[in-house]
CSV table of C-alpha atoms in Angstrom, one decimal:
chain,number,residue,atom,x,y,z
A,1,UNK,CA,-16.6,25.4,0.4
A,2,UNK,CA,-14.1,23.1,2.1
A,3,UNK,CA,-14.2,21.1,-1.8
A,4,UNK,CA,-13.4,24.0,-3.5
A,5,UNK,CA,-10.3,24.8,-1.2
A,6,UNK,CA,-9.0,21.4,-1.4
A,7,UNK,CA,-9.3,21.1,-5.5
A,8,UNK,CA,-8.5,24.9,-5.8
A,9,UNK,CA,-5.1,24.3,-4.2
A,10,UNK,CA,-4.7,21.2,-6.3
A,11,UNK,CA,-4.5,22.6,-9.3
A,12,UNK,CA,-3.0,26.2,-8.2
A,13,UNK,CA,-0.4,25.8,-5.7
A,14,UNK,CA,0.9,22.0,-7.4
A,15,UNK,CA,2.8,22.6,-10.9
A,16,UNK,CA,3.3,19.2,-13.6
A,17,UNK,CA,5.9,17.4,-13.1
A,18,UNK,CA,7.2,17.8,-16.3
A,19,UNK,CA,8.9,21.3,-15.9
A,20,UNK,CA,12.3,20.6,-15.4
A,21,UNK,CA,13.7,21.6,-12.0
A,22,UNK,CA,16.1,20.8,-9.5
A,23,UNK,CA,15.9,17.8,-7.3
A,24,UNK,CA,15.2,19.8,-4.5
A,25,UNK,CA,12.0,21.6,-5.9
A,26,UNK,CA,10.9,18.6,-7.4
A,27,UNK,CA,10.8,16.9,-3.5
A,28,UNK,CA,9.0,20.2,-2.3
A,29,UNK,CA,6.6,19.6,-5.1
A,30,UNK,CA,6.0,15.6,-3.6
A,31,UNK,CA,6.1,16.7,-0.3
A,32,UNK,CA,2.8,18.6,-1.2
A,33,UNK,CA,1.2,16.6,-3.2
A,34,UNK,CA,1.8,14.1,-0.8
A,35,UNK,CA,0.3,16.2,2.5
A,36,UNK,CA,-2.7,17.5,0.3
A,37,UNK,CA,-3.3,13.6,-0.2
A,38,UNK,CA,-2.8,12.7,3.3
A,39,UNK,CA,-5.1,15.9,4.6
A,40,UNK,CA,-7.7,14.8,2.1
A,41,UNK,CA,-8.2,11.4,3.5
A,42,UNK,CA,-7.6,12.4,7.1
A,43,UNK,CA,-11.0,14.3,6.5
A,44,UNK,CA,-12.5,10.6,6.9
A,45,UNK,CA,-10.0,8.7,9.1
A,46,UNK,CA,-9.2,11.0,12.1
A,47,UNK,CA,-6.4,10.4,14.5
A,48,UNK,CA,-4.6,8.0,12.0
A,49,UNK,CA,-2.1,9.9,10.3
A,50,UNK,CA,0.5,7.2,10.2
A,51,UNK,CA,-1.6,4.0,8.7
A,52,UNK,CA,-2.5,7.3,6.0
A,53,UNK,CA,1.1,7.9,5.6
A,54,UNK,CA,1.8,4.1,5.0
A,55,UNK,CA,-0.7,3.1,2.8
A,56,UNK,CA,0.3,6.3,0.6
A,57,UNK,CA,3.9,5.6,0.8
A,58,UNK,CA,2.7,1.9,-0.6
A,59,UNK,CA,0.7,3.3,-3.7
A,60,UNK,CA,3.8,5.2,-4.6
A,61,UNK,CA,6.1,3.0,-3.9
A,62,UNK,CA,4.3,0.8,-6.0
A,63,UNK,CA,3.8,-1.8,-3.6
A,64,UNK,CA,0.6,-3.1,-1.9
A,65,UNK,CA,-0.5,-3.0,1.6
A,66,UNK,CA,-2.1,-5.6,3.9
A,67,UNK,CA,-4.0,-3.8,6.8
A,68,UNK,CA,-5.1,-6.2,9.4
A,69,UNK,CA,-7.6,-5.0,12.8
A,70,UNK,CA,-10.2,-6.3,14.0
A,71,UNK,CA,-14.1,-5.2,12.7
A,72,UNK,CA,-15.4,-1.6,12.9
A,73,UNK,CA,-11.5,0.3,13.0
A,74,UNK,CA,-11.9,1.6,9.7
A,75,UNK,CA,-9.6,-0.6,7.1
A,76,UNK,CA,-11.8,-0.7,4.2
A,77,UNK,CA,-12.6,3.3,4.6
A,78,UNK,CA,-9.3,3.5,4.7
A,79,UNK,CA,-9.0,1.8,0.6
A,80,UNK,CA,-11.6,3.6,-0.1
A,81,UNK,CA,-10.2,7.1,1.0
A,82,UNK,CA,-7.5,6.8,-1.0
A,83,UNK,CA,-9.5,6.0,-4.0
A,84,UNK,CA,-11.5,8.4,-4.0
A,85,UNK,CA,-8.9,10.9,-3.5
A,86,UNK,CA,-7.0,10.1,-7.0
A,87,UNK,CA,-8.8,10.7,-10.2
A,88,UNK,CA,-8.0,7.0,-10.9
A,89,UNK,CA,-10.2,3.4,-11.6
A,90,UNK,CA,-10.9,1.2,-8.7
A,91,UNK,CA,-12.8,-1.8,-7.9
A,92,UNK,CA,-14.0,-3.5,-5.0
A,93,UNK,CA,-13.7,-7.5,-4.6
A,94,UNK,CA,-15.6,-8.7,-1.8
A,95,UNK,CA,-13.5,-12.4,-1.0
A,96,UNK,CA,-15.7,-15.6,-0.2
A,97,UNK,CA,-15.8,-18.7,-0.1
A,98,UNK,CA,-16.9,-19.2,-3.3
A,99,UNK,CA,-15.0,-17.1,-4.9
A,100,UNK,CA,-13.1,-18.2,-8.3
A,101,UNK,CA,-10.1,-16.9,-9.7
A,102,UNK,CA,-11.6,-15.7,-12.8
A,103,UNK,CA,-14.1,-13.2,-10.9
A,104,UNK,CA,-11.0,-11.9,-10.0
A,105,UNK,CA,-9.0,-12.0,-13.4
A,106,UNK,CA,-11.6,-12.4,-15.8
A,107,UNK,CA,-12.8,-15.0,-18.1
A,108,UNK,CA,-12.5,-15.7,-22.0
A,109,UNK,CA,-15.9,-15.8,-23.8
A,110,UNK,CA,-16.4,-16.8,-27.5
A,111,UNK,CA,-17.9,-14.4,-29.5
A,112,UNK,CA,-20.0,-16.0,-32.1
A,113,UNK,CA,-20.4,-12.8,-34.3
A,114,UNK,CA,-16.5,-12.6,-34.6
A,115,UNK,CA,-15.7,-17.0,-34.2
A,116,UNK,CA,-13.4,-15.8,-31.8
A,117,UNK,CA,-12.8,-15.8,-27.9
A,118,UNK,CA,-12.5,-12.5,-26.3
A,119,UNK,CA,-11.3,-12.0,-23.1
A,120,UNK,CA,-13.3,-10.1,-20.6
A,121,UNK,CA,-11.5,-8.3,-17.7
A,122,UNK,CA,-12.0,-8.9,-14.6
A,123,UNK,CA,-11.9,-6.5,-11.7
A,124,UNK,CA,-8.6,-6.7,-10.8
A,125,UNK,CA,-7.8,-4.3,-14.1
A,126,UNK,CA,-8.2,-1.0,-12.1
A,127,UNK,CA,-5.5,1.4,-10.5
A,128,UNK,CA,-6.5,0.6,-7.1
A,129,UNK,CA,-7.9,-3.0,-5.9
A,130,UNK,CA,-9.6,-3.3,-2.7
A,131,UNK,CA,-9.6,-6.9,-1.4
A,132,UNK,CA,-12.2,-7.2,1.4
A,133,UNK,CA,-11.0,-10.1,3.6
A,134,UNK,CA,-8.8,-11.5,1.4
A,135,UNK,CA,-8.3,-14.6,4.1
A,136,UNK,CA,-11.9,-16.0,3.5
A,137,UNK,CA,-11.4,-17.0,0.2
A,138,UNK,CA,-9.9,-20.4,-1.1
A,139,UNK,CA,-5.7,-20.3,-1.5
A,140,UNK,CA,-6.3,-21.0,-5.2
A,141,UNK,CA,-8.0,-17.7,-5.5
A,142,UNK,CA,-5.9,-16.1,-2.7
A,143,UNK,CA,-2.9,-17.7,-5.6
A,144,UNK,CA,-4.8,-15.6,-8.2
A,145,UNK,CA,-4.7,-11.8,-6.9
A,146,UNK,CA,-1.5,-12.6,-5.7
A,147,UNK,CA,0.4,-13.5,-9.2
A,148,UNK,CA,-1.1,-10.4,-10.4
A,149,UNK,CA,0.5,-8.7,-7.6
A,150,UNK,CA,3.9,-9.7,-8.5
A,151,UNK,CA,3.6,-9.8,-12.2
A,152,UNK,CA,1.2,-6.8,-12.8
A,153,UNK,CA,0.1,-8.6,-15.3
A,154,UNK,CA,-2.9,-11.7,-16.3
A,155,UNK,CA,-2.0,-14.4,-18.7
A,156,UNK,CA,-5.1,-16.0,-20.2
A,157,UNK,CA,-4.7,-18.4,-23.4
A,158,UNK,CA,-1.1,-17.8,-23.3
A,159,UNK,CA,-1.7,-13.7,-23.9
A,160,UNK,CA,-0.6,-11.7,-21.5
A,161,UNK,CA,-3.2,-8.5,-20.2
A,162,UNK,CA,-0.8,-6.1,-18.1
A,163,UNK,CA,-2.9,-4.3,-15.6
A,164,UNK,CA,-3.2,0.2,-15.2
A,165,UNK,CA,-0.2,1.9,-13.7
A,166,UNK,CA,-0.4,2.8,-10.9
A,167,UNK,CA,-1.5,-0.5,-9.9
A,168,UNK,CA,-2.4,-0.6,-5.7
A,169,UNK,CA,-3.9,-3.5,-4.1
A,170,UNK,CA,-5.0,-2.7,-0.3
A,171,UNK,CA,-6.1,-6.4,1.3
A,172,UNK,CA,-7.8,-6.1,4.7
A,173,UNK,CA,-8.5,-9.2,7.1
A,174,UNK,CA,-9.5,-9.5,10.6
A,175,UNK,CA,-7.7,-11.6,13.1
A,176,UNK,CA,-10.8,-12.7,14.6
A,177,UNK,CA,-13.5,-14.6,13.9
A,178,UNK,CA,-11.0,-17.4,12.3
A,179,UNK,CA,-13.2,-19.9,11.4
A,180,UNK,CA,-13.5,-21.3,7.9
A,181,UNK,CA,-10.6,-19.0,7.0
A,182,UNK,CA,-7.4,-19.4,4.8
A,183,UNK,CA,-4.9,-17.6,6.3
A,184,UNK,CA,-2.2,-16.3,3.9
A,185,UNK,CA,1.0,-18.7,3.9
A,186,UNK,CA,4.0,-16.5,4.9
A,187,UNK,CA,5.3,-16.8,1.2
A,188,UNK,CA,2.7,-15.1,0.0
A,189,UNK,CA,2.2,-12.7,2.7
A,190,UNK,CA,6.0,-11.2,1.4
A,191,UNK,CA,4.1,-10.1,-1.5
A,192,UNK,CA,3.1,-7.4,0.3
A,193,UNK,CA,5.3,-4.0,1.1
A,194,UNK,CA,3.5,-3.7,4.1
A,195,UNK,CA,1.5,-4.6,6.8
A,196,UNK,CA,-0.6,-2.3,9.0
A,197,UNK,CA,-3.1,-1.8,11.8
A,198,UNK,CA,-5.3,0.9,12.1
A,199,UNK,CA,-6.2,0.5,15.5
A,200,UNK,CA,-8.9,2.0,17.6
A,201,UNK,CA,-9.3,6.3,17.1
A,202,UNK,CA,-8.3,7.9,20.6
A,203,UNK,CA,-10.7,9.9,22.5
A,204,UNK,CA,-10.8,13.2,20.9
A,205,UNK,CA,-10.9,11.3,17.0
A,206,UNK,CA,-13.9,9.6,18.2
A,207,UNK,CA,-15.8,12.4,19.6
A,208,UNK,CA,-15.3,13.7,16.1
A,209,UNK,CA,-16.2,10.7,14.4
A,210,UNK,CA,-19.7,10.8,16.2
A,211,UNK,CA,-20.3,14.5,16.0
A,212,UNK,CA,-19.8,14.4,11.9
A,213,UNK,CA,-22.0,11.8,11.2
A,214,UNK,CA,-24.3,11.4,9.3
A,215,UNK,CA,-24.2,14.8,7.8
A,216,UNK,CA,-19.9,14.9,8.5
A,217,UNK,CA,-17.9,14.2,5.5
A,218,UNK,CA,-18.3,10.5,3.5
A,219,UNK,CA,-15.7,8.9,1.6
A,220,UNK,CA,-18.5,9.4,-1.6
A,221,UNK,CA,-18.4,13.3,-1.1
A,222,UNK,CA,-14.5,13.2,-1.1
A,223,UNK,CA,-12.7,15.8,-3.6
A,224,UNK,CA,-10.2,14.2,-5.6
A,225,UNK,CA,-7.2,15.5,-5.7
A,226,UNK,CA,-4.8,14.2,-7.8
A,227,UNK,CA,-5.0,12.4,-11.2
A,228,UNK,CA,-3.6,9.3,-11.9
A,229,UNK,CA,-0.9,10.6,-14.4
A,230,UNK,CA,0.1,12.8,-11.4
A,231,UNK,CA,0.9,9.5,-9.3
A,232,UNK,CA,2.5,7.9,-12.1
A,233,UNK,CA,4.8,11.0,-12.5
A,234,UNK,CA,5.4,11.3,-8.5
A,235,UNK,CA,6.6,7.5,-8.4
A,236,UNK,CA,9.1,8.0,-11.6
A,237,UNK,CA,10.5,10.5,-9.0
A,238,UNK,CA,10.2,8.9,-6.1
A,239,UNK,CA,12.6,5.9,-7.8
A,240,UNK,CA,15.0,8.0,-8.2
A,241,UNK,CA,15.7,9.5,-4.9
A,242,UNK,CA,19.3,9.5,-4.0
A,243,UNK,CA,20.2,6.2,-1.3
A,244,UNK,CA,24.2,6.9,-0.6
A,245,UNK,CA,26.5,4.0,0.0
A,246,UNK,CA,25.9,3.8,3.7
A,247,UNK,CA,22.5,3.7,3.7
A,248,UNK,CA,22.5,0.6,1.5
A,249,UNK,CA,24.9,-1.2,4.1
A,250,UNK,CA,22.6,0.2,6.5
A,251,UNK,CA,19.2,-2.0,4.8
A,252,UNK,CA,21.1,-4.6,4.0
A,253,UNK,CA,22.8,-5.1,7.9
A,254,UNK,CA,19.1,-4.8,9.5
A,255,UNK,CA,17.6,-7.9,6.8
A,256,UNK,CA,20.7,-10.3,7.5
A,257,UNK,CA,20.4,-9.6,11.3
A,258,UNK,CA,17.0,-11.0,10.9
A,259,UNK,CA,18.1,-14.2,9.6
A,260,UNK,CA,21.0,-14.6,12.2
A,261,UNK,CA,18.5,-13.7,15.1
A,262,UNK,CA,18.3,-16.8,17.8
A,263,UNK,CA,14.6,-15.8,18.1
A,264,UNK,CA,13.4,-16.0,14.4
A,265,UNK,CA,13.7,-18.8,11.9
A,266,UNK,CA,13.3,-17.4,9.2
A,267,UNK,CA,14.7,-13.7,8.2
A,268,UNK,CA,13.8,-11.1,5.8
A,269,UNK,CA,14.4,-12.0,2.0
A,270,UNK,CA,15.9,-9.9,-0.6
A,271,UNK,CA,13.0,-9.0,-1.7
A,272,UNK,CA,12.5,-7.5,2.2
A,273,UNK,CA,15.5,-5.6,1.1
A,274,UNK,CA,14.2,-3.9,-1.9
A,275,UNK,CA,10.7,-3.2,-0.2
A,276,UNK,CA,12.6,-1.4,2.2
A,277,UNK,CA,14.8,0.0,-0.2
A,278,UNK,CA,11.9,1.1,-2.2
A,279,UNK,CA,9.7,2.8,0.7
A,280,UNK,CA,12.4,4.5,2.2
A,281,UNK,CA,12.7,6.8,-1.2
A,282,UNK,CA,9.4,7.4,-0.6
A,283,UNK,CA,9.4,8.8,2.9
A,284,UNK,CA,12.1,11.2,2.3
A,285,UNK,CA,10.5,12.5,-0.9
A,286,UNK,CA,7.6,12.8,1.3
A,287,UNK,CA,9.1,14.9,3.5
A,288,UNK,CA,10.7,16.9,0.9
A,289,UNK,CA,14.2,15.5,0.2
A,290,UNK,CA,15.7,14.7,-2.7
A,291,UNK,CA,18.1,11.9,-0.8
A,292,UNK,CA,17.8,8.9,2.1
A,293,UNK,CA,18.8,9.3,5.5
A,294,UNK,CA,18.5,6.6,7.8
A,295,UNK,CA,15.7,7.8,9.5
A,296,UNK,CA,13.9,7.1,7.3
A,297,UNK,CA,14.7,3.3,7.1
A,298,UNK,CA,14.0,3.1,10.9
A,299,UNK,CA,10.5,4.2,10.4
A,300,UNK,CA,9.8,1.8,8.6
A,301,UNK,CA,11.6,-1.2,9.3
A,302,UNK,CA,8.6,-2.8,11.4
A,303,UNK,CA,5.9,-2.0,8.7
A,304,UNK,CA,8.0,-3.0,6.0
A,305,UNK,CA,9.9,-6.1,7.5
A,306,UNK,CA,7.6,-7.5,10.1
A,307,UNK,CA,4.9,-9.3,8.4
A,308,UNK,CA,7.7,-11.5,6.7
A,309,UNK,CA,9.5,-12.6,9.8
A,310,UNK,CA,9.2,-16.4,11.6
A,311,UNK,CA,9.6,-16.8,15.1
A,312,UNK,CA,10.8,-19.8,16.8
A,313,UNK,CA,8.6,-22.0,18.7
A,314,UNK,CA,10.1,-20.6,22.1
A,315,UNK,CA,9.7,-17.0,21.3
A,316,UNK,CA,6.3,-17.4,20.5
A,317,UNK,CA,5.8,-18.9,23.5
A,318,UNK,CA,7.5,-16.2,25.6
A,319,UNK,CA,5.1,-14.3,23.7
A,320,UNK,CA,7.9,-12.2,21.5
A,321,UNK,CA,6.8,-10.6,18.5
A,322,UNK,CA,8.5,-9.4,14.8
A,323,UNK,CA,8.2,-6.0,16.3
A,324,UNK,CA,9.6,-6.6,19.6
A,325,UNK,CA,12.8,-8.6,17.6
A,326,UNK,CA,13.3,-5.8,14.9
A,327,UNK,CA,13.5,-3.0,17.6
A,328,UNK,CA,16.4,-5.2,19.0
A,329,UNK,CA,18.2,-5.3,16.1
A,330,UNK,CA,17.8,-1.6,15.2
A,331,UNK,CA,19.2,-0.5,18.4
A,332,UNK,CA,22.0,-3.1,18.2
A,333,UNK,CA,23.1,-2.1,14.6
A,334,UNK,CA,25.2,1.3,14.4
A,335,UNK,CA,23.2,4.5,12.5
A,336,UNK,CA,25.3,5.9,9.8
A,337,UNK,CA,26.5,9.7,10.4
A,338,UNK,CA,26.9,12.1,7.8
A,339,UNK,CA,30.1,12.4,6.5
């Protein structure tokens, strides 16, 4: 019964994108898509409703998250909730040692029937990618996901082999347990929109966690509820959300007081910028506006910035964090008022 609700409000109470409407409808019509999504996975992962909200503001955002916690919180349900809640391709890589960029990619194979090579696809060439521990691989296939990342696309024999849109890449890793690991350089770790903890469930979640199994819900039994053309259409819109000029200062103030900061050395990029930039559009869309406020750039400043930040050797050892630094600088940079 609780299936039927879920997929009967899907496709009642949420109208195509393609009507044309205002701005303002069009928001109300993310804002539910976007709860329906978030309530849908929240039927596995309970008590989590922001790391929900992140990694869905990254899939349309079109960026890719990083979610790093230590065994047993509930990362890789997390990738898997979300793919099984969109009507969309995804694969599972499990990262080892031994693994080679082209079980990643894919390889080229000569056909004899045809004289020909032909290239085979690996499994990054689904909507959503699931890297399982993506630090216990080699940096040379760590290299390979990541170009695909960025480029969205595979070049093999000089062709290129663009991957689906939407394209979402959720990498977990554990900070423990280190041994025989390649953590990811900071360069590459800027490839990512975001970077997230789940974290442990609090009292009540678990007590729910342990009454529900093993006859609760499983991420297998999951209703989807939305298509993959609907996620396409939702980050078109989502692009388009009005940003007024002082919310652009805003973002751009917050990165270059990251690279001026006495306790970092090195700040955010522009590309930290436009990550910002980019999930920012999404949050208020999510919440059912058509423009930017600078709430929304607050929220995520940490999840967004953090992960690409460099401390000096004496704030590491005063034990400061990128968090700790970015809350400084947020409450030491002026909040643009409406006009």
């Amino acid at each position: 019964m609780t299936q039927y609700n879920y997929q009967d409000q899907f496709e009642q109470t949420v109208q195509p994108y393609q009507q044309p409407q205002q701005p303002q409808q069009l928001a109300g019509q993310f804002a539910q898509r976007f709860q329906l999504l978030a309530g849908n996975i929240e039927r596995i992962i309970r008590g989590k409703h922001e790391a929900t909200e992140l990694a869905l503001i990254c899939l349309f955002a079109e960026g890719h998250l990083l979610i790093e916690d230590v065994p047993g919180t509930g990362k890789t349900t997390l990738a898997r909730s979300v793919a099984a809640s969109v009507d969309a391709e995804w694969r599972r890589i499990q990262f080892t040692p031994d693994l080679l960029p082209s079980d990643i990619t894919g390889v080229s194979i000569f056909n004899q029937a045809h004289q020909k090579f032909e290239f085979h696809q690996g499994p990054v060439f689904a909507n959503i990618v699931l890297a399982d521990e993506i630090n216990r691989a080699s940096p040379k296939t760590q290299a390979a996901l990541l170009e695909v990342m960025e480029e969205r696309r595979v070049t093999v024999d000089a062709e290129p082999h663009p991957v689906p849109r939407p394209f979402l890449v959720v990498a977990t890793q554990n900070p423990v347990d280190m041994d025989g690991t390649y953590p990811l350089p900071e360069a590459q770790l800027d490839r990512f929109l975001m970077k997230i903890s789940v974290g442990y469930p609090d009292h009540v979640s678990e007590v729910e966690v342990l009454k529900g199994m093993p006859t609760g819900p499983q991420v297998e039994r999951l209703p989807v509820v939305a298509r993959a053309s609907d996620v396409a259409g939702m980050i078109d819109f989502a692009s388009r959300i009005h940003v007024a000029d002082p919310v652009y200062d805003y973002i751009v103030a917050l990165c270059a007081a990251t690279r001026t900061s006495p306790h970092l050395r090195l700040g955010a990029s522009p590309r930290g910028s436009l990550a910002l930039l980019r999930a920012a559009r999404v949050k208020a869309a999510a919440a059912g506006r058509h423009y930017v406020v600078p709430e929304d750039v607050k929220a995520l400043a940490v999840p967004v910035l953090a992960h690409r930040l460099i401390l000096t050797p004496e704030a590491e050892l005063r034990e400061v964090t990128a968090a700790t630094v970015l809350g400084e600088i947020l409450a030491g940079i002026p909040v643009p008022q409406a006009a």
